[in-house]
Coordinates of C-alpha atoms in Angstrom, one line a residue:
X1 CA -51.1 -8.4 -13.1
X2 CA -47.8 -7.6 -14.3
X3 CA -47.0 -4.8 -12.5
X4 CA -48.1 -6.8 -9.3
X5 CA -45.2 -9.4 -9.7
X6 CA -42.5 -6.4 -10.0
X7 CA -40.6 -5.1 -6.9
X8 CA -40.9 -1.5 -7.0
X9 CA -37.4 -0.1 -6.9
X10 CA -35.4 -2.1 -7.3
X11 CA -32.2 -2.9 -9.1
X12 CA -30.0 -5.9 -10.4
X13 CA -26.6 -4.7 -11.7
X14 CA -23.7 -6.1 -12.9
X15 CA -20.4 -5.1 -11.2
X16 CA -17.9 -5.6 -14.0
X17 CA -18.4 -3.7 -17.5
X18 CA -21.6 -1.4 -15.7
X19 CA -20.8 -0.3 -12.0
X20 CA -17.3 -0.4 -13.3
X21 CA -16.6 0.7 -16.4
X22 CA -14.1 -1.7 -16.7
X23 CA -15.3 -5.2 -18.1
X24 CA -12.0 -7.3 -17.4
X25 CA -11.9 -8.4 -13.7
X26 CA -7.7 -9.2 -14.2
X27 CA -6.1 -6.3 -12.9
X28 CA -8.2 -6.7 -9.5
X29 CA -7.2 -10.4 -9.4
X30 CA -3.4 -9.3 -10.1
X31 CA -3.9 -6.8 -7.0
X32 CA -4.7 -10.1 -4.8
X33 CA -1.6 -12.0 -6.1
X34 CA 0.2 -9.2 -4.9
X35 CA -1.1 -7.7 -1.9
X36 CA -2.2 -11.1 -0.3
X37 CA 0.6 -13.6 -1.3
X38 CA 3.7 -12.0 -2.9
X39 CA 5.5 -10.8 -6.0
X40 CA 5.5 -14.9 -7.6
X41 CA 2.2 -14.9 -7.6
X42 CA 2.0 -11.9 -9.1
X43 CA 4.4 -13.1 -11.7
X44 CA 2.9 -16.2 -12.7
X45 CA -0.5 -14.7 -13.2
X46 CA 0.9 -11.9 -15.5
X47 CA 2.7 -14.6 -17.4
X48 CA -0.7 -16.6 -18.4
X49 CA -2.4 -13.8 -19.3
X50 CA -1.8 -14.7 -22.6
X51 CA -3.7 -18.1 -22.2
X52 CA -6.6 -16.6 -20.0
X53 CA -6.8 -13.4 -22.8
X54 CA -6.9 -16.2 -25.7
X55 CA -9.8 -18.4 -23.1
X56 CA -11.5 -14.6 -23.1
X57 CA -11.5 -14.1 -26.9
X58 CA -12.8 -17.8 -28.2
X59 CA -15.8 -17.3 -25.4
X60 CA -14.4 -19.7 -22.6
X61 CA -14.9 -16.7 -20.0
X62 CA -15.8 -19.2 -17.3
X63 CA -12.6 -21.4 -17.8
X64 CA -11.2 -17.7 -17.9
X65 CA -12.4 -16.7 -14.5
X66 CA -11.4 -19.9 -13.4
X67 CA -8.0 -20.1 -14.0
X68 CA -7.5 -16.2 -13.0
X69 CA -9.8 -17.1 -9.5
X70 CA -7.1 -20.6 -8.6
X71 CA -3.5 -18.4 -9.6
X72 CA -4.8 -15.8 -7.1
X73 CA -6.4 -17.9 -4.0
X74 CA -4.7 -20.9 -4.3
X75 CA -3.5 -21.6 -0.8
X76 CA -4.5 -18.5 0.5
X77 CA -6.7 -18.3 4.0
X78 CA -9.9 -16.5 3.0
X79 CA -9.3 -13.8 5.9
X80 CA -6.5 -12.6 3.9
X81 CA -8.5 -12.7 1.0
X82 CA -10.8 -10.4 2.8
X83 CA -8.1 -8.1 4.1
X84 CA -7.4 -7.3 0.9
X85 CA -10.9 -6.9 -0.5
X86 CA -11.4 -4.3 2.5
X87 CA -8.2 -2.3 2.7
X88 CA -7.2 -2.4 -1.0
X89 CA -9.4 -2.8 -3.6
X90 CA -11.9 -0.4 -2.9
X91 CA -9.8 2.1 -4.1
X92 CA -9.5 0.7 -7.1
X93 CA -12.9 -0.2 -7.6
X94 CA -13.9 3.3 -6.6
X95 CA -11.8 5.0 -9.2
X96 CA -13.1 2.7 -12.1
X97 CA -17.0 3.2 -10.8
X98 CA -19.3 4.7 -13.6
X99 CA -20.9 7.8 -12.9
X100 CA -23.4 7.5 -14.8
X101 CA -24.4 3.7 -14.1
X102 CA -24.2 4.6 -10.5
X103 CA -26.8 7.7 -10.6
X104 CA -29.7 4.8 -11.5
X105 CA -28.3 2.4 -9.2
X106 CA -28.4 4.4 -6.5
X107 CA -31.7 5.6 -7.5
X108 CA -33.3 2.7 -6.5
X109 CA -34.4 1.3 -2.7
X110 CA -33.8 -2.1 -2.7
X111 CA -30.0 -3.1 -4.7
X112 CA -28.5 -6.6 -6.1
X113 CA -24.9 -6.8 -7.0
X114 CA -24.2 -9.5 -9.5
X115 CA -20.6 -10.3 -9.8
X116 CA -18.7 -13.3 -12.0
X117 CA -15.8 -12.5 -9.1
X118 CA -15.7 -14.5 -5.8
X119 CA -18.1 -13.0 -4.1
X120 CA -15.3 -12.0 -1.2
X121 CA -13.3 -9.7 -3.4
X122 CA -16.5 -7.2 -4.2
X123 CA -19.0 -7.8 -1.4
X124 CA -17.6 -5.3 1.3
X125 CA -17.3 -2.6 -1.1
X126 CA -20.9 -2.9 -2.9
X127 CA -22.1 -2.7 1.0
X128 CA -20.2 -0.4 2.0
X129 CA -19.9 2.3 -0.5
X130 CA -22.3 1.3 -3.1
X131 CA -24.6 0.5 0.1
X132 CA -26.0 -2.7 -1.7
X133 CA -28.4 -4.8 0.2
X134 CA -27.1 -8.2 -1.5
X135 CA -24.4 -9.1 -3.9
X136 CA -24.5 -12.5 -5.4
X137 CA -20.9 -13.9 -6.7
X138 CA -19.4 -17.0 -7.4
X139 CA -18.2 -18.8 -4.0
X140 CA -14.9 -19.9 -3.1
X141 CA -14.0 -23.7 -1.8
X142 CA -12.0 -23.7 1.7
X143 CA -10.7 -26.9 2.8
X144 CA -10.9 -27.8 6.1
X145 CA -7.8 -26.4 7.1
X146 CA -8.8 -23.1 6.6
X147 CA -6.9 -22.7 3.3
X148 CA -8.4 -22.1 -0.3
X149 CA -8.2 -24.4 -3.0
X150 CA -8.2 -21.9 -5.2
X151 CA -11.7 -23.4 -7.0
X152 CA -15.5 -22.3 -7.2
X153 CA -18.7 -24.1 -6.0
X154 CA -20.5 -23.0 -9.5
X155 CA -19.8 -25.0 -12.9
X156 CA -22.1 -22.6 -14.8
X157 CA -21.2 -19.1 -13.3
X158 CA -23.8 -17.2 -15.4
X159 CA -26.7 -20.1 -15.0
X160 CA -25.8 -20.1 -11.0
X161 CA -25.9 -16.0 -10.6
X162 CA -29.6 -16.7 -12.4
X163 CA -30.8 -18.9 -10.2
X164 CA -29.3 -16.9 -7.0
X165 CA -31.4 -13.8 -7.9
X166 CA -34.4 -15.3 -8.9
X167 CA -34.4 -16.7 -5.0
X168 CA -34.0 -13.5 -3.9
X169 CA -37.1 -12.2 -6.0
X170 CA -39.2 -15.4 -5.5
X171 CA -42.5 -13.8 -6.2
X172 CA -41.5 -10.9 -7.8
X173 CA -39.7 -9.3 -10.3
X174 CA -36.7 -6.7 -10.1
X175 CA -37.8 -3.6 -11.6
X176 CA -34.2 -2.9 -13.6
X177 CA -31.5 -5.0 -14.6
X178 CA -28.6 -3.3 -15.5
X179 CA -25.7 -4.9 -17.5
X180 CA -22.9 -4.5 -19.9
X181 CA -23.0 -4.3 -23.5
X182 CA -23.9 -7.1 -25.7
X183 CA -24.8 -9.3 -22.6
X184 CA -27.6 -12.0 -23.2
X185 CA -30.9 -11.6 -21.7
X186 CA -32.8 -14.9 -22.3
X187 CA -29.7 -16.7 -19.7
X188 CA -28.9 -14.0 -17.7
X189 CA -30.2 -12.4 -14.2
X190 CA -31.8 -9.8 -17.3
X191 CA -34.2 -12.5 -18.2
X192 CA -36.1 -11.8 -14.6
X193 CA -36.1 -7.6 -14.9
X194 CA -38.9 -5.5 -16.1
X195 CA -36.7 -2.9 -17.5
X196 CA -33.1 -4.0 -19.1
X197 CA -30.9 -1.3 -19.8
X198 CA -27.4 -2.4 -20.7
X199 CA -24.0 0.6 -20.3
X200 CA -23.2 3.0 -21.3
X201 CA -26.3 4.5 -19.6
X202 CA -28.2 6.3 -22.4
X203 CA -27.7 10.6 -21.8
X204 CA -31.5 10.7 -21.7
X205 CA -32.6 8.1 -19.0
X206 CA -34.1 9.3 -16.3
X207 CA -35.5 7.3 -13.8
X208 CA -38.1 9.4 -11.7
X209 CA -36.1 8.7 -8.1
X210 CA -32.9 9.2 -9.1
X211 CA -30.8 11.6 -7.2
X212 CA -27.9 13.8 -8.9
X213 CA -26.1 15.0 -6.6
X214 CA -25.3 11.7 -4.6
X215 CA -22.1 10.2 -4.6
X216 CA -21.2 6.4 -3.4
X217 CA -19.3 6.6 -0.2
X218 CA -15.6 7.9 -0.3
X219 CA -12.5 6.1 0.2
X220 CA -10.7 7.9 2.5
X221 CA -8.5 4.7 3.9
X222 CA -6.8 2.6 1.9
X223 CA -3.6 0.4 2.0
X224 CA -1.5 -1.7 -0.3
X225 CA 2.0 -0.5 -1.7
X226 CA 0.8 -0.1 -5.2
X227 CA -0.2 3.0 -6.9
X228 CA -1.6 1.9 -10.4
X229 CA -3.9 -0.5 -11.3
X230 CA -1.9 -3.3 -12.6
X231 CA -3.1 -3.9 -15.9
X232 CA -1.0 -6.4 -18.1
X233 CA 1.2 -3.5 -19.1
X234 CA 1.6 -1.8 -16.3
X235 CA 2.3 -5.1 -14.2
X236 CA 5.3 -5.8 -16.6
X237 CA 6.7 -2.7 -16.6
X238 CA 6.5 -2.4 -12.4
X239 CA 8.0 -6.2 -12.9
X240 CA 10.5 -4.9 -14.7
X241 CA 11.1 -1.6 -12.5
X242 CA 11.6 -3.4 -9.4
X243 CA 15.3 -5.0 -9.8
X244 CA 16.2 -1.3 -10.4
X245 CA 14.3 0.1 -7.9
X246 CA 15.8 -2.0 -5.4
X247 CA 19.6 -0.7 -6.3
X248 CA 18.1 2.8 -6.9
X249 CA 16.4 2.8 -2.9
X250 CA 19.3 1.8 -1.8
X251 CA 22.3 4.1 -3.5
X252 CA 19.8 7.2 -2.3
X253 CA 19.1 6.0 1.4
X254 CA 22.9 5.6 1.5
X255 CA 23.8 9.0 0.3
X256 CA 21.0 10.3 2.4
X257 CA 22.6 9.3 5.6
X258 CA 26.5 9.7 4.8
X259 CA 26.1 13.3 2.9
X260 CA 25.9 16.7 4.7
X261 CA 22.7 17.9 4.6
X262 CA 23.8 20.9 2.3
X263 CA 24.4 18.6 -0.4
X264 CA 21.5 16.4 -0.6
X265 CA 19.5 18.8 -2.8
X266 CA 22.0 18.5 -5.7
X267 CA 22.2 14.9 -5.1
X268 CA 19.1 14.0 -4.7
X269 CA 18.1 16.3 -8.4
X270 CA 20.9 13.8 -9.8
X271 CA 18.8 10.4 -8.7
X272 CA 15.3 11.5 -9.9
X273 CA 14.1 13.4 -7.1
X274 CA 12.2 16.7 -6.5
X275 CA 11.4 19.1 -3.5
X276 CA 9.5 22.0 -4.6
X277 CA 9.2 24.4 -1.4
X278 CA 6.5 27.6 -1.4
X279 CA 6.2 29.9 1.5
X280 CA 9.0 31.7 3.4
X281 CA 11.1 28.9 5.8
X282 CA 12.0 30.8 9.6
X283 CA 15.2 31.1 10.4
X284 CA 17.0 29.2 13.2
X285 CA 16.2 30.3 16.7
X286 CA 18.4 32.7 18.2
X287 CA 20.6 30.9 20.9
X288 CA 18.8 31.0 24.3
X289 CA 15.1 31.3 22.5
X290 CA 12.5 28.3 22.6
X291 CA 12.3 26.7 19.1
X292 CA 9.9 26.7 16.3
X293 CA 7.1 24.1 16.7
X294 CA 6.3 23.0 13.4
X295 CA 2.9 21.3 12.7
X296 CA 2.9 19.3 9.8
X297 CA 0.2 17.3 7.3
X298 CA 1.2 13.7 7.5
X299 CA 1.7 11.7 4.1
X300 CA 4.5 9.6 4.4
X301 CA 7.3 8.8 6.8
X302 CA 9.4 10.9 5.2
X303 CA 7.6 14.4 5.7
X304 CA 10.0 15.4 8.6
X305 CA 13.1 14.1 7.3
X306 CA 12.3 16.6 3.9
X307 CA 11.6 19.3 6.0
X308 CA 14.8 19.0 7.6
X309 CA 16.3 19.0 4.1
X310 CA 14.3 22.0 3.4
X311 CA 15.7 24.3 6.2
X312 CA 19.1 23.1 5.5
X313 CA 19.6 21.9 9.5
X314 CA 18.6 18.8 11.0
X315 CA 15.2 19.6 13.2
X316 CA 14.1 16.7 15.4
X317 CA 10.7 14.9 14.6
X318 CA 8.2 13.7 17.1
X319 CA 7.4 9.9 16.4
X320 CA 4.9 7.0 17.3
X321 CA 5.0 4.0 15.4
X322 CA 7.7 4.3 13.5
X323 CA 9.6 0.5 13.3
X324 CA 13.3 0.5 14.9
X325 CA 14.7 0.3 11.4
X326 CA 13.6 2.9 10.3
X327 CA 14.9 4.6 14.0
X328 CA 18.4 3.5 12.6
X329 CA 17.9 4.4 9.5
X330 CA 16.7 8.3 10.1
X331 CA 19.5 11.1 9.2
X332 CA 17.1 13.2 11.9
X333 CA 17.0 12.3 15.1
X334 CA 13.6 11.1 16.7
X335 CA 11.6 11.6 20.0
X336 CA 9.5 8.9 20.5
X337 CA 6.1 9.1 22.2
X338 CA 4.6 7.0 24.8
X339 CA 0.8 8.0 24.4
X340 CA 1.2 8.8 27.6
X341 CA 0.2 12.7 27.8
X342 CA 2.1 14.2 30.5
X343 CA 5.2 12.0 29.6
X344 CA 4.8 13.1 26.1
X345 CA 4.0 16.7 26.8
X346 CA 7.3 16.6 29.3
X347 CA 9.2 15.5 25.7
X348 CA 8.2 18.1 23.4
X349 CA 8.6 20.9 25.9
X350 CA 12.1 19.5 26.5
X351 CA 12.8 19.6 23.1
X352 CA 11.6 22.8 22.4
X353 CA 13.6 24.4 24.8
X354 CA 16.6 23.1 22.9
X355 CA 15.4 24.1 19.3
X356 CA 13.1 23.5 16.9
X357 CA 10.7 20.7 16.7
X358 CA 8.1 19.0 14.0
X359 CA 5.1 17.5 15.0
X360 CA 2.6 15.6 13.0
X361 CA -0.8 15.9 15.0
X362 CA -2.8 13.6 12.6
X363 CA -0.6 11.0 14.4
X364 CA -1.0 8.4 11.5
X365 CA -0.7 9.1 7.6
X366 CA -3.8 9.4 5.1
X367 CA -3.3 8.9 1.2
X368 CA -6.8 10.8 0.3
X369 CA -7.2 14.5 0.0
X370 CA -8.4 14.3 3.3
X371 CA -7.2 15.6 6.8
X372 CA -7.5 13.6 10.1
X373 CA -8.5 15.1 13.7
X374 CA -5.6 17.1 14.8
X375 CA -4.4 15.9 17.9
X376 CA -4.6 19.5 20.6
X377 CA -1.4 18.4 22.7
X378 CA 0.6 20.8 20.3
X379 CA -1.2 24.1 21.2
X380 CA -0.8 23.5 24.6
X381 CA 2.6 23.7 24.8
X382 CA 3.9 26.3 22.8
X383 CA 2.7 29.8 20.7
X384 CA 5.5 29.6 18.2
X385 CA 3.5 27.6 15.5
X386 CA 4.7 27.6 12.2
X387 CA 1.8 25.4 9.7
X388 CA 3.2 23.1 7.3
X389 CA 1.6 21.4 4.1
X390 CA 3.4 18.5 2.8
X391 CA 2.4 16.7 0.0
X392 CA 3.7 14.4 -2.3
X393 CA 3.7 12.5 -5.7
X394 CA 5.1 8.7 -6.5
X395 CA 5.0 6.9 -9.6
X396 CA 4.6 2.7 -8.4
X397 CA 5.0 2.5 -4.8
X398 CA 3.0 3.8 -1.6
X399 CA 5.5 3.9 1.1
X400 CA 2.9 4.0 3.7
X401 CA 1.0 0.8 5.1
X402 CA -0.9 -0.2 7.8
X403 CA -0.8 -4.4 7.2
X404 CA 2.6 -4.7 6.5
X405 CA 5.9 -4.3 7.6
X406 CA 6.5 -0.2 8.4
X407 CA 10.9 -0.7 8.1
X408 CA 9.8 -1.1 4.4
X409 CA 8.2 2.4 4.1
X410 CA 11.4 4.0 3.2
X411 CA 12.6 1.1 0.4
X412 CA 9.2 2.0 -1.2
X413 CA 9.5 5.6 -1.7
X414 CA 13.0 5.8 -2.9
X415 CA 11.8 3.0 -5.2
X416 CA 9.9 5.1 -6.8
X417 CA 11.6 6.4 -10.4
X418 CA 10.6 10.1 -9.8
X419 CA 9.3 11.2 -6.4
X420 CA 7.8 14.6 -5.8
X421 CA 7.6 16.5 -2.6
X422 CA 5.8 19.5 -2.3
X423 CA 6.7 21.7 1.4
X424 CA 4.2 25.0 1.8
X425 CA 5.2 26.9 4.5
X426 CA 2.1 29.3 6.0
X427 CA 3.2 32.2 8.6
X428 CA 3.1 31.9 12.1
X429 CA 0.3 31.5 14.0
X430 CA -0.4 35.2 15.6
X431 CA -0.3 35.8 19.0
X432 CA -4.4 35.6 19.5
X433 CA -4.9 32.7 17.3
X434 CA -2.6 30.7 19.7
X435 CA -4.1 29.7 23.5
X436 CA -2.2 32.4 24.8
X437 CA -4.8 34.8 24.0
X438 CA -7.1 32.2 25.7
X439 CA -8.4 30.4 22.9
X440 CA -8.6 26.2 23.8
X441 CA -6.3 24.1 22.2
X442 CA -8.6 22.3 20.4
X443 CA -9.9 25.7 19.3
X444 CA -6.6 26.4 17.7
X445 CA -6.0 22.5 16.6
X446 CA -8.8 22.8 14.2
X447 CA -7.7 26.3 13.0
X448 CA -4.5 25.0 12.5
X449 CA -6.0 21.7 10.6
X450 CA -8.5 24.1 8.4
X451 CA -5.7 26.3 7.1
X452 CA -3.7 23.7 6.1
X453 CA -6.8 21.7 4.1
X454 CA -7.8 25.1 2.7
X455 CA -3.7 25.1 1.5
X456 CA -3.7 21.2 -0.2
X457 CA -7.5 21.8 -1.0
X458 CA -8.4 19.2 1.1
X459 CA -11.0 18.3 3.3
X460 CA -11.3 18.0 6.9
X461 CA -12.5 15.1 9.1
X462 CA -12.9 14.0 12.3
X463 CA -11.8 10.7 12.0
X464 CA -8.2 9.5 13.9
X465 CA -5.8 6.9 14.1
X466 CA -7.9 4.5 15.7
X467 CA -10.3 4.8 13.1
X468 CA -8.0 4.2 10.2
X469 CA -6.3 1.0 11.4
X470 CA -10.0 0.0 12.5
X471 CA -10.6 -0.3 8.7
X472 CA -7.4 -1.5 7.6
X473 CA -5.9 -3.8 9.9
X474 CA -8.9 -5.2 12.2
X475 CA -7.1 -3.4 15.3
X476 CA -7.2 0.1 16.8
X477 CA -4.0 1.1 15.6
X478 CA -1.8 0.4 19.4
X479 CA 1.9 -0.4 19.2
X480 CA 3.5 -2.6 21.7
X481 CA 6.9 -2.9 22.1
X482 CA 8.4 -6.5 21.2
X483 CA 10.9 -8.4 22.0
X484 CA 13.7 -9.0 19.8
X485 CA 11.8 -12.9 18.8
X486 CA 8.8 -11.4 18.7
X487 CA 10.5 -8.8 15.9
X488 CA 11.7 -11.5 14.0
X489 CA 9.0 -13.4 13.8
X490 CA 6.7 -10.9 12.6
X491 CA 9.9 -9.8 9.8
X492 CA 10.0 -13.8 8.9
X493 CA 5.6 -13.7 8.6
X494 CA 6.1 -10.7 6.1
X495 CA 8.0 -12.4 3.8
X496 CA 5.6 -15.8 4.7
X497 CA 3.5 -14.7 1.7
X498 CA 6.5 -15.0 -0.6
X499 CA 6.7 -18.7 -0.2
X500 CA 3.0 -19.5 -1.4

């Protein structure tokens, strides 16, 4: 009769403390502050986390989460709550999952997150990587102006999560509940499991469907300018960092465009940085040749502008989105595409015929030891190809984004106390691996895009612009050209958050 009442495969979990090993949900609130609102918010919830550590350790967790859930939200509008929840946290979540818990979760056909987080911040992560069929969380309160109030629907949190899954299981029971340690069953979503098995996940449980060698979904996008997870400690010290940041970013973008190009390597040792170069650089182009096309891996704005420091000349880079600032700011000059493939192809021919030239084909940057599809237009146009893997390393800041503001992309790297560039240059493409021989360019696009993964130990993909901005900003990644108002306004909006 028992065994009637019990769902067959299926699986209650708790997020925090068992899908993640983590059991404090702070740092992911702290990543909301920041990435939705601004650096006060971020402040102010660092500075009571003293009170809401003290609410943690006499057992008021709810009051806990409660006062963590308002300093976060308040004021907010829930899409950017959700912005965030898509394009940044699953990152963060994904690096903090637990292999171990995950192999039984995913195991099982039918699966219930349980979360004492808003429900918002976890929900498109547990169904899209996880692929959860239902997560159950504590709800936010929107006013009728759209904005949050920063409080929950639920006075109980762990008697509402309860109540929520026995609805979901009305005439049967889940077959597992998994949970953290030392969690109570009797008032818990545990009291309604058949099985209760609480993290770390025992070395010899096996459940008799679970898979090994599956994996939750990888995050290949992601956005949001910081790097670490900001626990208290490391959200002090990037607090304290960014006053002398600031003056640091701006003393090396200054030297960067008034020094010759021969002395920014000694300089640039001097302030922190490092370019480590493998691989055998070409030398100019003899005068009345065609230049060197060089196809690069795109990380950050700055791959073009390090190659040029690499080969010790200024080579022009072929651009797309890049904001006007950063235009002015560039010690390279730019060539900036249209989208428009004859107009564009016209360009780079142009160009080529007055030197060399970088390209990056991916046409949009990736974080993730992945590569995007390689744009073909290159291979058409030229047989001198010269591969190019750039990679790099930074400490705080990301100075890539696809929400914000792209002039800041270059204040964010140089931010950074100690960043790493690492330039591998391959040989040039042979005569019969170009479409001279009569291979198609997108034949030799996704040779070119294979040897350079095979150089980072990356992977390849098929995925492109359009796709990334899909997931990250809600759009397909277009640029329009504004007016000057129309510039402003969207400089005054990013700052906006500040004022929350």
């Amino acid at each position: 009769m028992e065994q009637a009442r019990t769902t067959s495969d299926s699986v209650v979990s708790e997020f925090e403390g068992t899908i993640l090993r983590n059991q404090d949900p702070f740092s992911y609130f702290m990543l909301v502050a920041f990435e939705a609102s601004g650096l006060i918010r971020f402040a102010v919830l660092l500075f009571l986390w003293p009170a809401i550590t003290l609410l943690d350790v006499f057992s008021y967790k709810n009051a806990s989460l409660k006062v963590m859930t308002f300093v976060a939200t308040v004021g907010l509008r829930e899409p950017e709550i959700q912005s965030v929840a898509r394009a940044v946290l699953p990152k963060f979540y994904m690096d903090d999952v637990s292999t171990d818990t995950w192999k039984v979760f995913s195991s099982c056909k039918k699966k219930v997150v349980v979360t004492s987080m808003p429900r918002v911040m976890v929900e498109i992560f547990a169904k899209e990587h996880l692929k959860a069929d239902e997560v159950i969380g504590s709800e936010l309160i929107v006013s009728r102006f759209g904005f949050v109030t920063g409080l929950i629907r639920e006075t109980d949190i762990d008697q509402s999560l309860l109540s929520r899954v026995a609805d979901l299981f009305v005439d049967r029971r889940p077959q597992i509940g998994l949970a953290r340690p030392g969690k109570t069953i009797s008032t818990t979503f545990l009291s309604l499991c058949e099985e209760h098995i609480q993290a770390p996940i025992p070395e010899n449980y096996s459940h008799r469907n679970q898979h090994l060698g599956l994996r939750p979904l990888p995050v290949i996008f992601h956005d949001g300018r910081l790097v670490k997870r900001p626990t208290p400690a490391t959200a002090l010290l990037i607090l304290t960092w960014i006053p002398l940041g600031i003056i640091l970013a701006a003393i090396r973008i200054f030297l960067g465009s008034v020094l010759p190009l021969w002395a920014r390597p000694y300089v640039s040792k001097i302030f922190g940085g490092q370019v480590i170069v493998k691989g055998k650089p070409p030398q100019p182009p003899a005068a009345g040749n065609s230049g060197v096309l060089f196809v690069c891996t795109h990380r950050t704005l700055m791959d073009p502008v390090i190659l040029s420091h690499v080969l010790g000349r200024s080579v022009p880079a072929v651009t797309y989105s890049i904001s006007r600032l950063s235009e002015i700011l560039s010690p390279i000059p730019t060539v900036r595409l249209t989208r428009v493939r004859d107009v564009d192809a016209a360009k780079i021919k142009q160009q080529l015929s007055e030197g060399d030239l970088v390209v990056c084909p991916e046409g949009t940057t990736c974080r993730e030891p992945f590569l995007l599809r390689f744009s073909a237009l290159f291979a058409e146009l030229t047989d001198r190809i010269v591969p190019v893997a750039m990679n790099y390393r930074v400490g705080f800041f990301h100075a890539t984004t696809a929400r914000g503001w792209k002039g800041l992309d270059p204040v964010f790297f140089f931010m950074n106390p100690r960043p790493v560039y690492e330039v591998t240059f391959l040989n040039q493409l042979p005569v019969e691996a170009t479409c001279s021989s009569g291979k198609s360019p997108h034949d030799v696009a996704n040779y070119v895009q294979r040897i350079l993964a095979a150089t980072l130990g990356f992977e390849c993909t098929n995925f492109t612009r359009r796709d990334k901005y899909r997931v990250l900003a809600g759009n397909d990644g277009t640029v329009s050209y504004l007016s000057f108002l129309d510039q402003l306004k969207k400089v005054v909006s990013t700052f906006e958050p500040f004022l929350h």
